[in-house]
Coordinates of C-alpha atoms in Angstrom, one line a residue:
M1 CA 0.3 114.7 -23.5
L2 CA -0.4 111.9 -21.0
H3 CA 2.5 109.9 -19.6
K4 CA 2.9 106.5 -21.2
N5 CA 2.3 104.7 -17.9
K6 CA -0.9 106.6 -17.4
I7 CA -2.1 105.7 -20.9
A8 CA -1.4 102.1 -20.2
L9 CA -3.3 102.2 -16.9
C10 CA -6.3 103.8 -18.5
L11 CA -6.3 101.2 -21.3
L12 CA -6.0 98.4 -18.7
L13 CA -9.0 99.9 -16.9
V14 CA -11.0 99.8 -20.1
V15 CA -10.1 96.1 -20.6
L16 CA -11.0 95.3 -17.0
L17 CA -14.4 97.0 -17.5
I18 CA -15.0 95.0 -20.6
L19 CA -13.7 91.6 -19.5
P20 CA -16.8 90.6 -17.3
L21 CA -18.9 90.7 -20.4
S22 CA -16.9 87.8 -21.9
G23 CA -16.9 85.4 -18.9
K24 CA -19.9 83.4 -19.9
G25 CA -17.9 80.4 -21.3
V26 CA -16.0 80.0 -18.0
S27 CA -19.1 79.8 -15.8
A28 CA -20.7 77.4 -18.3
A29 CA -17.7 75.0 -18.2
A30 CA -17.8 75.1 -14.4
A31 CA -21.5 74.3 -14.3
Q32 CA -20.9 71.2 -16.5
Q33 CA -18.5 69.7 -13.9
S34 CA -21.1 69.8 -11.1
S35 CA -23.3 66.8 -10.3
H36 CA -24.8 68.0 -7.1
I37 CA -28.5 67.8 -6.4
D38 CA -30.9 70.5 -5.1
A39 CA -33.9 68.6 -4.0
V40 CA -37.2 69.5 -2.3
L41 CA -39.0 66.6 -0.6
V42 CA -42.8 67.3 -0.5
M43 CA -44.9 65.2 1.9
D44 CA -48.6 64.9 2.2
A45 CA -49.3 65.4 5.9
S46 CA -53.1 64.8 5.9
N47 CA -54.7 62.6 8.5
S48 CA -55.6 60.0 5.8
M49 CA -51.9 59.2 5.6
K50 CA -52.3 57.5 9.0
A51 CA -54.3 54.8 7.4
S52 CA -52.2 54.6 4.3
D53 CA -48.9 54.6 6.1
P54 CA -49.5 53.7 9.8
N55 CA -45.8 52.9 10.4
Q56 CA -44.7 56.2 8.9
I57 CA -42.5 54.4 6.3
S58 CA -42.9 57.5 4.0
G59 CA -40.7 59.4 6.4
E60 CA -38.2 56.6 6.6
A61 CA -38.0 56.5 2.8
M62 CA -37.3 60.3 2.7
K63 CA -34.6 59.9 5.3
M64 CA -33.0 57.1 3.3
F65 CA -33.0 59.4 0.3
I66 CA -31.1 62.0 2.3
D67 CA -28.6 59.4 3.5
M68 CA -27.8 58.4 -0.1
L69 CA -26.8 62.0 -1.0
S70 CA -23.2 62.9 -1.1
T71 CA -21.4 63.8 2.1
R72 CA -20.9 67.4 1.0
G73 CA -22.5 69.8 -1.5
D74 CA -26.0 68.6 -2.1
K75 CA -28.9 70.8 -0.9
V76 CA -32.2 69.5 0.5
G77 CA -35.4 71.3 1.4
I78 CA -38.6 69.8 2.9
V79 CA -42.2 70.9 2.5
S80 CA -45.0 69.3 4.5
Y81 CA -48.5 70.2 3.4
T82 CA -52.2 69.6 4.0
D83 CA -54.5 72.3 2.5
K84 CA -51.9 74.7 3.6
I85 CA -48.2 74.5 4.4
Q86 CA -47.8 72.7 7.7
R87 CA -44.0 73.1 8.0
E88 CA -41.1 73.7 5.6
K89 CA -37.4 73.8 5.7
A90 CA -35.4 75.9 3.2
L91 CA -32.7 74.4 1.1
L92 CA -29.9 73.3 3.5
E93 CA -26.5 72.6 2.0
I94 CA -25.1 69.3 3.4
Q95 CA -21.6 69.9 4.8
S96 CA -21.5 67.2 7.4
D97 CA -23.4 64.3 8.9
A98 CA -24.9 66.7 11.4
D99 CA -26.7 68.4 8.5
K100 CA -28.3 65.1 7.4
T101 CA -29.3 64.4 11.0
D102 CA -30.9 67.9 11.2
L103 CA -33.0 67.1 8.1
K104 CA -34.1 63.7 9.3
Q105 CA -35.1 65.1 12.7
F106 CA -37.2 67.7 11.0
I107 CA -39.0 64.8 9.2
D108 CA -39.7 63.1 12.5
Q109 CA -41.3 66.2 13.9
L110 CA -43.9 66.7 11.1
D111 CA -47.6 67.0 12.2
R112 CA -50.9 66.0 10.5
G113 CA -53.8 68.0 9.3
A114 CA -57.4 67.3 8.2
Y115 CA -57.4 68.3 4.5
T116 CA -55.3 67.9 1.4
D117 CA -54.4 70.2 -1.5
I118 CA -51.4 69.0 -3.6
S119 CA -51.2 72.3 -5.4
V120 CA -50.2 74.0 -2.2
G121 CA -47.2 71.6 -1.7
V122 CA -46.0 71.8 -5.3
K123 CA -46.3 75.6 -5.5
E124 CA -44.2 76.0 -2.3
A125 CA -41.6 73.5 -3.5
V126 CA -41.1 75.4 -6.8
K127 CA -40.8 78.6 -4.8
V128 CA -38.2 77.1 -2.5
L129 CA -36.1 75.9 -5.4
K130 CA -36.3 79.1 -7.4
Q131 CA -35.2 81.1 -4.3
G132 CA -32.5 78.8 -3.0
A133 CA -31.2 76.5 -5.8
E134 CA -27.6 76.9 -6.8
K135 CA -26.4 77.5 -10.3
G136 CA -24.9 74.3 -11.8
H137 CA -26.8 72.0 -9.4
E138 CA -29.4 69.6 -10.7
P139 CA -32.8 70.6 -9.2
M140 CA -35.6 68.2 -8.5
I141 CA -38.9 67.8 -6.6
V142 CA -40.2 64.6 -5.0
V143 CA -43.9 64.5 -4.1
L144 CA -45.3 61.8 -2.0
A145 CA -49.1 61.8 -1.8
D146 CA -51.8 59.2 -0.9
G147 CA -54.8 60.3 -3.0
N148 CA -57.0 63.0 -4.4
N149 CA -57.5 66.5 -3.0
A150 CA -59.8 66.9 0.1
L151 CA -60.4 70.6 0.3
D152 CA -61.8 72.4 3.4
P153 CA -65.4 73.3 2.5
K154 CA -65.2 76.3 4.8
S155 CA -62.3 77.8 2.9
G156 CA -64.3 78.5 -0.2
R157 CA -61.6 77.2 -2.4
T158 CA -62.7 75.1 -5.4
E159 CA -61.2 72.2 -7.2
S160 CA -60.9 74.4 -10.3
Q161 CA -58.9 76.9 -8.4
A162 CA -56.6 74.2 -7.0
D163 CA -56.1 72.7 -10.5
Q164 CA -55.3 76.0 -12.0
E165 CA -52.7 76.8 -9.4
L166 CA -51.2 73.4 -9.8
S167 CA -51.0 73.8 -13.5
Q168 CA -49.3 77.1 -13.2
S169 CA -46.7 75.7 -10.8
V170 CA -46.0 72.8 -13.1
Q171 CA -45.4 75.2 -16.0
E172 CA -43.0 77.2 -13.8
A173 CA -41.1 74.0 -12.9
K174 CA -41.0 72.9 -16.6
A175 CA -39.7 76.4 -17.7
D176 CA -36.9 76.2 -15.0
G177 CA -35.9 72.6 -15.9
I178 CA -37.2 71.2 -12.6
P179 CA -38.4 67.6 -12.9
I180 CA -41.1 66.5 -10.5
Y181 CA -41.1 62.9 -9.3
T182 CA -44.3 61.6 -7.9
I183 CA -45.1 58.7 -5.6
G184 CA -48.7 57.7 -5.1
L185 CA -49.5 55.6 -2.1
N186 CA -52.6 53.7 -3.1
A187 CA -53.5 52.0 0.2
D188 CA -57.3 52.5 -0.2
G189 CA -57.5 52.1 -4.0
K190 CA -58.6 55.7 -4.6
L191 CA -55.4 57.1 -5.9
N192 CA -55.6 59.3 -8.9
K193 CA -52.6 57.8 -10.8
N194 CA -53.3 59.8 -14.0
A195 CA -53.1 63.2 -12.2
L196 CA -49.7 62.3 -10.6
A197 CA -48.3 60.8 -13.8
K198 CA -49.2 64.0 -15.6
L199 CA -47.2 66.1 -13.2
S200 CA -44.1 64.0 -13.9
D201 CA -44.6 63.7 -17.6
Q202 CA -44.9 67.4 -18.1
T203 CA -41.7 68.1 -16.2
G204 CA -39.5 65.2 -17.3
G205 CA -39.7 63.4 -14.0
K206 CA -41.1 59.9 -13.3
S207 CA -44.2 58.7 -11.6
F208 CA -44.5 55.7 -9.2
S209 CA -47.4 54.2 -7.4
T210 CA -47.7 51.4 -4.8
S211 CA -50.4 49.9 -2.6
S212 CA -47.9 49.2 0.2
A213 CA -45.8 51.8 2.1
D214 CA -43.2 49.0 2.5
D215 CA -42.2 49.7 -1.2
L216 CA -41.3 53.4 -0.6
P217 CA -37.6 53.0 0.3
Q218 CA -37.0 51.0 -2.9
I219 CA -38.9 53.7 -4.9
L220 CA -36.9 56.5 -3.4
S221 CA -33.7 54.6 -4.3
E222 CA -34.9 54.4 -7.9
I223 CA -35.7 58.1 -8.0
F224 CA -32.2 58.9 -6.6
A225 CA -30.6 56.7 -9.2
S226 CA -32.7 58.0 -12.1
H227 CA -32.0 61.6 -11.4
Q228 CA -28.2 61.0 -11.1
K229 CA -28.2 58.9 -14.3
L230 CA -27.3 55.8 -12.2
K231 CA -28.7 52.3 -12.1
I232 CA -29.6 50.2 -9.1
V233 CA -27.6 47.1 -9.0
P234 CA -29.6 44.4 -7.2
V235 CA -27.2 42.4 -5.1
T236 CA -29.5 39.8 -3.5
A237 CA -32.5 39.3 -1.3
I238 CA -31.9 37.0 1.7
T239 CA -34.1 35.6 4.4
A240 CA -32.4 36.2 7.7
N241 CA -31.7 33.2 10.0
G242 CA -30.2 35.0 13.0
S243 CA -26.6 34.4 11.9
Y244 CA -24.3 36.4 9.6
Q245 CA -24.9 35.6 5.9
E246 CA -22.3 36.7 3.4
V247 CA -22.9 38.5 0.1
T248 CA -20.3 39.8 -2.4
I249 CA -20.3 43.5 -3.3
N250 CA -18.3 44.2 -6.5
V251 CA -16.8 47.6 -7.0
P252 CA -16.1 47.6 -10.8
N253 CA -13.5 50.3 -11.2
A254 CA -11.5 53.0 -9.6
N255 CA -13.8 55.9 -10.7
V256 CA -16.4 55.1 -8.1
L257 CA -16.7 58.1 -5.7
E258 CA -19.3 56.5 -3.4
A259 CA -20.9 53.1 -3.1
N260 CA -24.3 53.1 -1.4
I261 CA -25.2 49.7 0.0
S262 CA -28.9 49.7 1.1
M263 CA -30.4 47.0 3.2
I264 CA -34.1 47.3 3.4
S265 CA -35.9 45.2 6.0
S266 CA -38.7 45.3 8.6
S267 CA -36.2 45.1 11.5
P268 CA -32.7 46.5 12.1
V269 CA -29.7 44.4 10.9
D270 CA -26.1 44.0 12.0
V271 CA -23.3 44.2 9.4
K272 CA -19.6 43.4 9.0
L273 CA -17.5 44.4 6.0
T274 CA -14.3 43.1 4.5
D275 CA -12.3 44.9 1.8
P276 CA -10.9 43.1 -1.3
S277 CA -7.6 42.5 0.5
G278 CA -9.4 40.5 3.2
K279 CA -9.1 43.2 5.9
E280 CA -12.2 43.7 8.0
Q281 CA -13.3 47.4 8.0
Q282 CA -14.4 49.3 11.1
I283 CA -18.0 50.5 10.9
P284 CA -18.3 53.4 11.0
S285 CA -14.9 54.8 10.1
A286 CA -13.5 57.7 8.0
N287 CA -14.2 55.8 4.7
V288 CA -17.2 53.7 5.7
L289 CA -20.2 55.6 6.9
R290 CA -23.3 54.0 8.3
S291 CA -26.9 55.3 8.6
K292 CA -29.7 53.2 10.1
S293 CA -33.3 53.6 10.9
K294 CA -36.4 51.4 11.6
T295 CA -36.6 50.0 8.1
Y296 CA -33.2 50.3 6.5
S297 CA -29.5 50.3 7.0
L298 CA -27.2 52.2 4.6
L299 CA -23.4 51.8 4.2
K300 CA -21.7 54.5 2.2
L301 CA -18.2 53.5 1.0
L302 CA -16.1 56.6 0.1
K303 CA -13.6 56.1 -2.8
P304 CA -13.8 52.3 -2.3
E305 CA -11.0 50.1 -3.6
Q306 CA -11.8 48.2 -6.8
G307 CA -12.6 44.6 -6.4
D308 CA -14.9 42.2 -4.4
W309 CA -16.0 43.3 -1.0
K310 CA -17.6 40.9 1.4
L311 CA -20.6 42.0 3.3
Q312 CA -22.0 40.0 6.2
V313 CA -25.6 40.7 7.3
K314 CA -27.4 39.3 10.3
G315 CA -31.1 40.0 10.8
V316 CA -34.1 38.8 12.7
P317 CA -35.0 35.2 11.7
K318 CA -37.4 35.0 8.7
D319 CA -37.1 38.7 8.0
K320 CA -36.6 39.4 4.3
I321 CA -33.6 41.7 3.6
D322 CA -33.3 43.4 0.2
I323 CA -29.8 44.5 -0.6
N324 CA -29.1 46.9 -3.4
L325 CA -26.1 48.9 -4.6
I326 CA -25.9 52.4 -6.2
F327 CA -22.6 53.8 -7.3
N328 CA -21.9 57.5 -7.6
Y329 CA -19.3 58.4 -10.3
D330 CA -17.3 61.4 -11.0
L331 CA -17.9 61.0 -14.7
E332 CA -19.4 62.9 -17.6
L333 CA -19.7 62.0 -21.3
D334 CA -18.5 64.5 -23.8
M335 CA -18.4 64.7 -27.6
D336 CA -16.0 66.5 -30.0
P337 CA -17.6 69.6 -31.5
L338 CA -19.0 69.2 -34.9
P339 CA -17.2 71.0 -37.8
S340 CA -20.5 72.8 -38.6
T341 CA -24.1 72.8 -37.4
T342 CA -25.2 73.7 -40.9
V343 CA -25.3 70.5 -43.1
K344 CA -26.9 69.2 -46.3
K345 CA -29.1 66.1 -46.9
G346 CA -26.8 63.2 -47.5
D347 CA -23.9 64.6 -45.4
S348 CA -22.1 62.1 -43.2
I349 CA -21.4 63.4 -39.6
D350 CA -18.6 61.8 -37.7
I351 CA -19.1 61.3 -33.9
N352 CA -16.4 61.0 -31.3
A353 CA -17.5 60.6 -27.7
Y354 CA -15.5 60.0 -24.6
L355 CA -15.7 59.9 -20.8
V356 CA -14.5 62.8 -18.8
S357 CA -13.5 62.9 -15.1
N358 CA -12.8 66.2 -13.3
G359 CA -12.7 68.0 -16.7
Q360 CA -10.1 65.6 -18.2
K361 CA -10.4 62.7 -20.6
L362 CA -10.5 59.5 -18.7
Q363 CA -7.1 57.8 -18.7
N364 CA -8.4 54.5 -17.1
N365 CA -9.3 52.6 -20.3
G366 CA -10.6 49.6 -18.2
L367 CA -13.8 51.4 -17.5
Y368 CA -14.8 51.2 -21.2
N369 CA -14.5 47.4 -21.2
N370 CA -18.2 46.6 -20.4
M371 CA -19.7 49.8 -21.9
S372 CA -21.9 50.2 -25.0
A373 CA -22.8 53.5 -26.6
K374 CA -25.2 54.9 -29.2
L375 CA -26.1 58.1 -30.9
I376 CA -29.7 59.3 -30.4
V377 CA -31.0 61.3 -33.3
K378 CA -34.2 63.2 -32.9
D379 CA -35.9 64.8 -36.0
L380 CA -37.2 68.1 -34.7
D381 CA -39.5 68.5 -37.6
S382 CA -41.2 65.1 -37.5
G383 CA -40.6 64.2 -33.9
D384 CA -39.2 60.8 -34.9
T385 CA -36.2 59.4 -33.0
K386 CA -33.5 57.1 -34.3
E387 CA -30.6 55.3 -32.6
V388 CA -27.2 54.6 -34.3
K389 CA -24.8 52.2 -32.6
L390 CA -21.4 53.6 -31.8
T391 CA -18.3 51.5 -31.8
N392 CA -16.3 51.1 -28.5
K393 CA -12.6 51.8 -29.3
G394 CA -11.4 51.0 -25.8
D395 CA -10.9 54.6 -24.8
H396 CA -13.6 56.4 -26.8
F397 CA -16.7 55.8 -28.9
V398 CA -17.0 56.5 -32.7
G399 CA -19.6 56.3 -35.3
S400 CA -21.3 58.4 -38.0
Y401 CA -24.8 59.5 -39.0
T402 CA -26.0 60.3 -42.6
V403 CA -28.5 63.2 -42.7
E404 CA -31.7 61.8 -44.2
E405 CA -33.9 64.9 -44.8
K406 CA -33.8 68.6 -45.1
H407 CA -34.8 68.9 -41.5
Q408 CA -33.4 70.1 -38.1
Y409 CA -32.0 67.4 -35.9
E410 CA -30.9 67.0 -32.2
L411 CA -28.0 64.7 -31.6
R412 CA -26.7 63.3 -28.3
A413 CA -24.5 60.3 -27.4
R414 CA -25.4 57.9 -24.6
A415 CA -23.0 55.4 -23.0
E416 CA -23.9 52.9 -20.3
D417 CA -23.0 49.8 -18.4
K418 CA -24.9 47.9 -15.7
S419 CA -24.4 50.5 -13.0
F420 CA -24.7 53.9 -14.7
Y421 CA -25.3 55.8 -17.9
R422 CA -24.2 59.2 -19.1
E423 CA -25.4 61.4 -22.0
T424 CA -23.7 64.3 -23.8
K425 CA -25.4 67.7 -24.0
P426 CA -27.6 67.8 -27.1
V427 CA -26.4 69.5 -30.3
T428 CA -28.8 70.9 -32.9
I429 CA -27.9 70.7 -36.6
S430 CA -29.9 72.0 -39.6
A431 CA -30.1 70.7 -43.1
K432 CA -32.7 73.2 -44.2
T433 CA -31.7 75.5 -47.1
A434 CA -31.2 79.2 -46.5
G435 CA -34.3 81.4 -46.8
A436 CA -34.9 83.3 -50.0
G437 CA -34.7 86.6 -48.0
S438 CA -31.1 86.0 -46.9
T439 CA -28.6 88.5 -48.2
Q440 CA -24.9 88.7 -48.5
T441 CA -22.9 91.9 -47.7
P442 CA -21.4 93.2 -51.1
A443 CA -17.7 93.7 -51.3
P444 CA -16.7 97.3 -51.1
S445 CA -16.0 99.1 -54.4
K446 CA -12.7 100.8 -55.2
E447 CA -14.2 104.2 -54.4
D448 CA -15.1 102.9 -50.9
K449 CA -11.5 101.7 -50.2
K450 CA -10.2 104.8 -48.4
P451 CA -7.1 105.0 -46.1
F452 CA -7.8 104.0 -42.5
P453 CA -8.0 107.2 -40.3
V454 CA -5.3 106.2 -37.9
W455 CA -4.7 109.4 -35.8
P456 CA -8.3 110.3 -35.2
V457 CA -8.9 106.8 -33.9
V458 CA -5.8 106.9 -31.6
I459 CA -6.9 110.2 -30.2
G460 CA -10.4 108.8 -29.7
V461 CA -9.1 105.7 -27.9
I462 CA -7.0 107.9 -25.6
A463 CA -9.9 110.2 -24.8
L464 CA -12.2 107.2 -24.3
A465 CA -9.6 105.6 -21.9
A466 CA -9.3 108.9 -20.0
L467 CA -13.0 109.1 -19.6
A468 CA -13.2 105.4 -18.6
A469 CA -10.5 106.0 -15.9
A470 CA -12.4 109.0 -14.5
A471 CA -15.7 107.1 -14.6
Y472 CA -14.0 104.1 -12.9
F473 CA -13.0 106.1 -9.8
I474 CA -16.3 108.0 -9.7
L475 CA -18.4 104.9 -10.0
G476 CA -16.2 103.2 -7.4
A477 CA -17.2 105.6 -4.8
F478 CA -20.8 105.5 -5.9
R479 CA -21.0 101.7 -6.0
K480 CA -19.5 101.5 -2.5
A481 CA -22.5 103.4 -1.1
N482 CA -25.0 101.7 -3.4
K483 CA -23.7 98.2 -3.7
G484 CA -26.4 95.7 -4.1
F485 CA -27.1 92.4 -2.3
V486 CA -27.6 88.9 -3.6
G487 CA -29.5 85.9 -2.3
Q488 CA -32.1 85.7 0.4
M489 CA -32.6 85.1 4.1
V490 CA -34.9 82.6 5.6
V491 CA -36.2 84.0 8.8
E492 CA -38.1 82.3 11.7
I493 CA -39.0 83.8 15.1
R494 CA -38.9 81.6 18.2
D495 CA -40.7 82.5 21.4
E496 CA -38.4 81.4 24.2
N497 CA -41.3 81.1 26.7
T498 CA -43.4 78.7 24.6
G499 CA -40.8 77.2 22.2
E500 CA -43.2 78.0 19.3
K501 CA -41.7 79.1 15.9
T502 CA -43.3 81.1 13.1
Y503 CA -43.4 79.7 9.6
P504 CA -40.2 80.4 7.6
Q505 CA -40.3 83.6 5.7
Y506 CA -38.2 84.1 2.6
K507 CA -36.7 87.6 2.4
R508 CA -35.1 88.6 -0.9
L509 CA -32.1 90.9 -0.4
T510 CA -31.9 92.4 -3.9
A511 CA -34.2 95.2 -2.9
F512 CA -31.6 96.6 -0.4
K513 CA -28.7 98.9 -1.4
G514 CA -25.6 99.7 0.6
K515 CA -26.8 98.4 4.0
F516 CA -30.0 97.4 5.9
N517 CA -30.7 96.5 9.5
L518 CA -32.4 93.5 10.9
H519 CA -35.4 95.5 12.0
Q520 CA -36.1 96.4 8.3
L521 CA -36.0 92.7 7.5
L522 CA -38.5 92.0 10.2
Q523 CA -40.8 94.6 8.6
L524 CA -40.2 97.1 11.4
A525 CA -42.3 95.2 14.0
P526 CA -42.4 97.5 17.1
E527 CA -41.8 94.7 19.6
L528 CA -38.6 93.8 17.8
K529 CA -37.2 97.4 17.8
E530 CA -33.9 96.3 19.5
T531 CA -32.8 94.7 16.2
D532 CA -32.4 98.1 14.5
K533 CA -28.7 98.2 15.4
V534 CA -27.9 94.8 13.8
I535 CA -26.6 96.0 10.5
F536 CA -25.9 94.0 7.3
T537 CA -23.6 95.2 4.5
P538 CA -22.6 93.4 1.3
G539 CA -19.2 91.6 1.3
K540 CA -16.9 90.1 -1.4
N541 CA -17.7 87.0 -3.3
D542 CA -21.5 87.1 -2.5
R543 CA -21.0 87.2 1.2
L544 CA -22.6 89.3 3.9
M545 CA -21.1 91.3 6.7
I546 CA -23.0 91.6 10.0
K547 CA -22.2 94.3 12.6
N548 CA -24.0 94.2 15.9
G549 CA -24.3 97.5 17.8
S550 CA -27.2 96.3 20.0
A551 CA -27.5 94.4 23.3
C552 CA -28.7 91.3 21.4
M553 CA -26.5 88.2 21.5
V554 CA -25.5 86.8 18.1
E555 CA -24.6 83.1 17.5
K556 CA -23.3 81.6 14.3
S557 CA -23.8 77.9 13.8
G558 CA -24.5 77.5 17.5
R559 CA -21.4 79.4 18.7
A560 CA -21.5 83.0 20.1
V561 CA -19.6 85.5 18.0
D562 CA -18.4 89.0 18.7
A563 CA -20.0 90.9 15.8
S564 CA -19.4 94.3 17.3
R565 CA -16.6 94.9 14.8
G566 CA -18.2 92.8 12.0
A567 CA -18.5 89.1 11.1
E568 CA -18.7 87.5 7.7
L569 CA -21.5 85.2 6.5
K570 CA -21.3 82.9 3.5
S571 CA -24.2 81.0 1.8
G572 CA -25.6 78.3 4.1
D573 CA -24.5 80.0 7.4
R574 CA -27.1 80.2 10.1
L575 CA -27.5 82.9 12.8
S576 CA -29.5 83.2 15.9
V577 CA -30.1 86.6 17.4
S578 CA -31.4 86.6 20.9
L579 CA -33.6 89.6 22.0
P580 CA -33.4 89.9 25.8
Q581 CA -36.1 92.5 26.1
V582 CA -38.9 90.3 24.6
D583 CA -37.6 86.8 25.1
K584 CA -37.5 86.0 21.4
T585 CA -34.8 84.6 19.1
I586 CA -34.5 85.5 15.4
L587 CA -33.3 82.4 13.4
I588 CA -31.7 83.3 10.1
E589 CA -30.2 81.3 7.3
Y590 CA -28.4 83.1 4.5
L591 CA -28.7 81.5 1.0
V592 CA -27.2 82.5 -2.3

């Protein structure tokens, strides 16, 4: 007979093997708390953009979008296209201001090309997101184009082929919940607005068009706000007179994580800032960040104090300065679970919705003061939508809905004030009667009620536990040698003699087991043979271990590392491996 402790250990192992199957609820809850963005910015780099946007304001607008993102956690990729991919940057997780600078410098370095094929840019953007987006983040694509396709006649590619490829990419985006926001720059009056609007409509994004590139920073602000369920709060528009002019910036409550104050103008501006207590703030400082470019200045206030801030702005005389405000909140709207999702016509359904911060019901009742809420009811059978006003109780919203037909319905609550809105996750209820074919399991007869076979079951459990324990140790050894990889690597090769780099290549790691070397990742190119002693093995928590047994020099995030005994890589880490024999450097970014 097995010792009691051994039996307990075996049963514990069985439980441990089963537990991962029931972890779904935990990861879903964690995902609900995230409000980070994974964005790919797609830019038309055709020569015609020179006429549409001679001052390259499109790039300035994209840079402003990047500056409005949170200081940590959001991810951004960039795709520049003509009738082919000109340049691209894989999703980069923003961990510091240096990461934002890296992205903005990349935009400044983009080149032009002769032809245009929007399907190329959208297809690549979808691929970049599918390969690098993080679970729980909000994905999005922003496309900026200036007109219809202009295909290279020598390529043999037809409009029909381009349209088909675009349609396929849009369907992929829609299936993966990726909204596509489009901006049409209509400088020459030839913009195909309907085509761009269709891209956005099909994927749940929004479409914008303008005849002036000067409007682009404002449009990018609206896209940022829309995707984050925020609202732009217009502060004022002033005409500069060469002196400091004062405007009031009201921070409405203590739940503001960030306040983005954008100042859009044709010339740079000088600014001063005073907090609600009257103390002048140093710009920049730990809690007041400043970004500026040719057409905009952006102040980002981190966890700003509630109250009226005084902003003083000085610009070039007669220059118009548009000042807008976008708040970023750590808030979600949640709703009590319904007693049942199966209802009858005429049933009254009680709704109780409330704001949540960091997974907890909001304790600061003052935020509710200026908010209104409603229940949005969509009849899934007829397609009709109805709104029911919810009552603000000071710290939650209540109301009820009476089921009108024997239909299926989707319910979601929405609460808003002048600076943001939030919606609950939709809940589906059904008032349809059960189908005629439904059956109910009959109760067992007296003859069926036999004594429960206790001892055979106990013996079976013990045997199963013993088998599970043996399997655990055998599988442990097998898994160590055959452990799989997750994520991907983005690889570029730089020629140190010319400075030229290859286009980024995305290498999925799931095909490898146990270990692989860098030479395999580089498709065994003969001239790169010295990388065959740079070995990668899987680490814990979706990390990688690199061990360098070659003469190559390895740098991690710009600093040399001794990888001869092994070094750890986490998602977002970047390596450069210098090959002395061929004067080339392999640039690698690891993404999960």
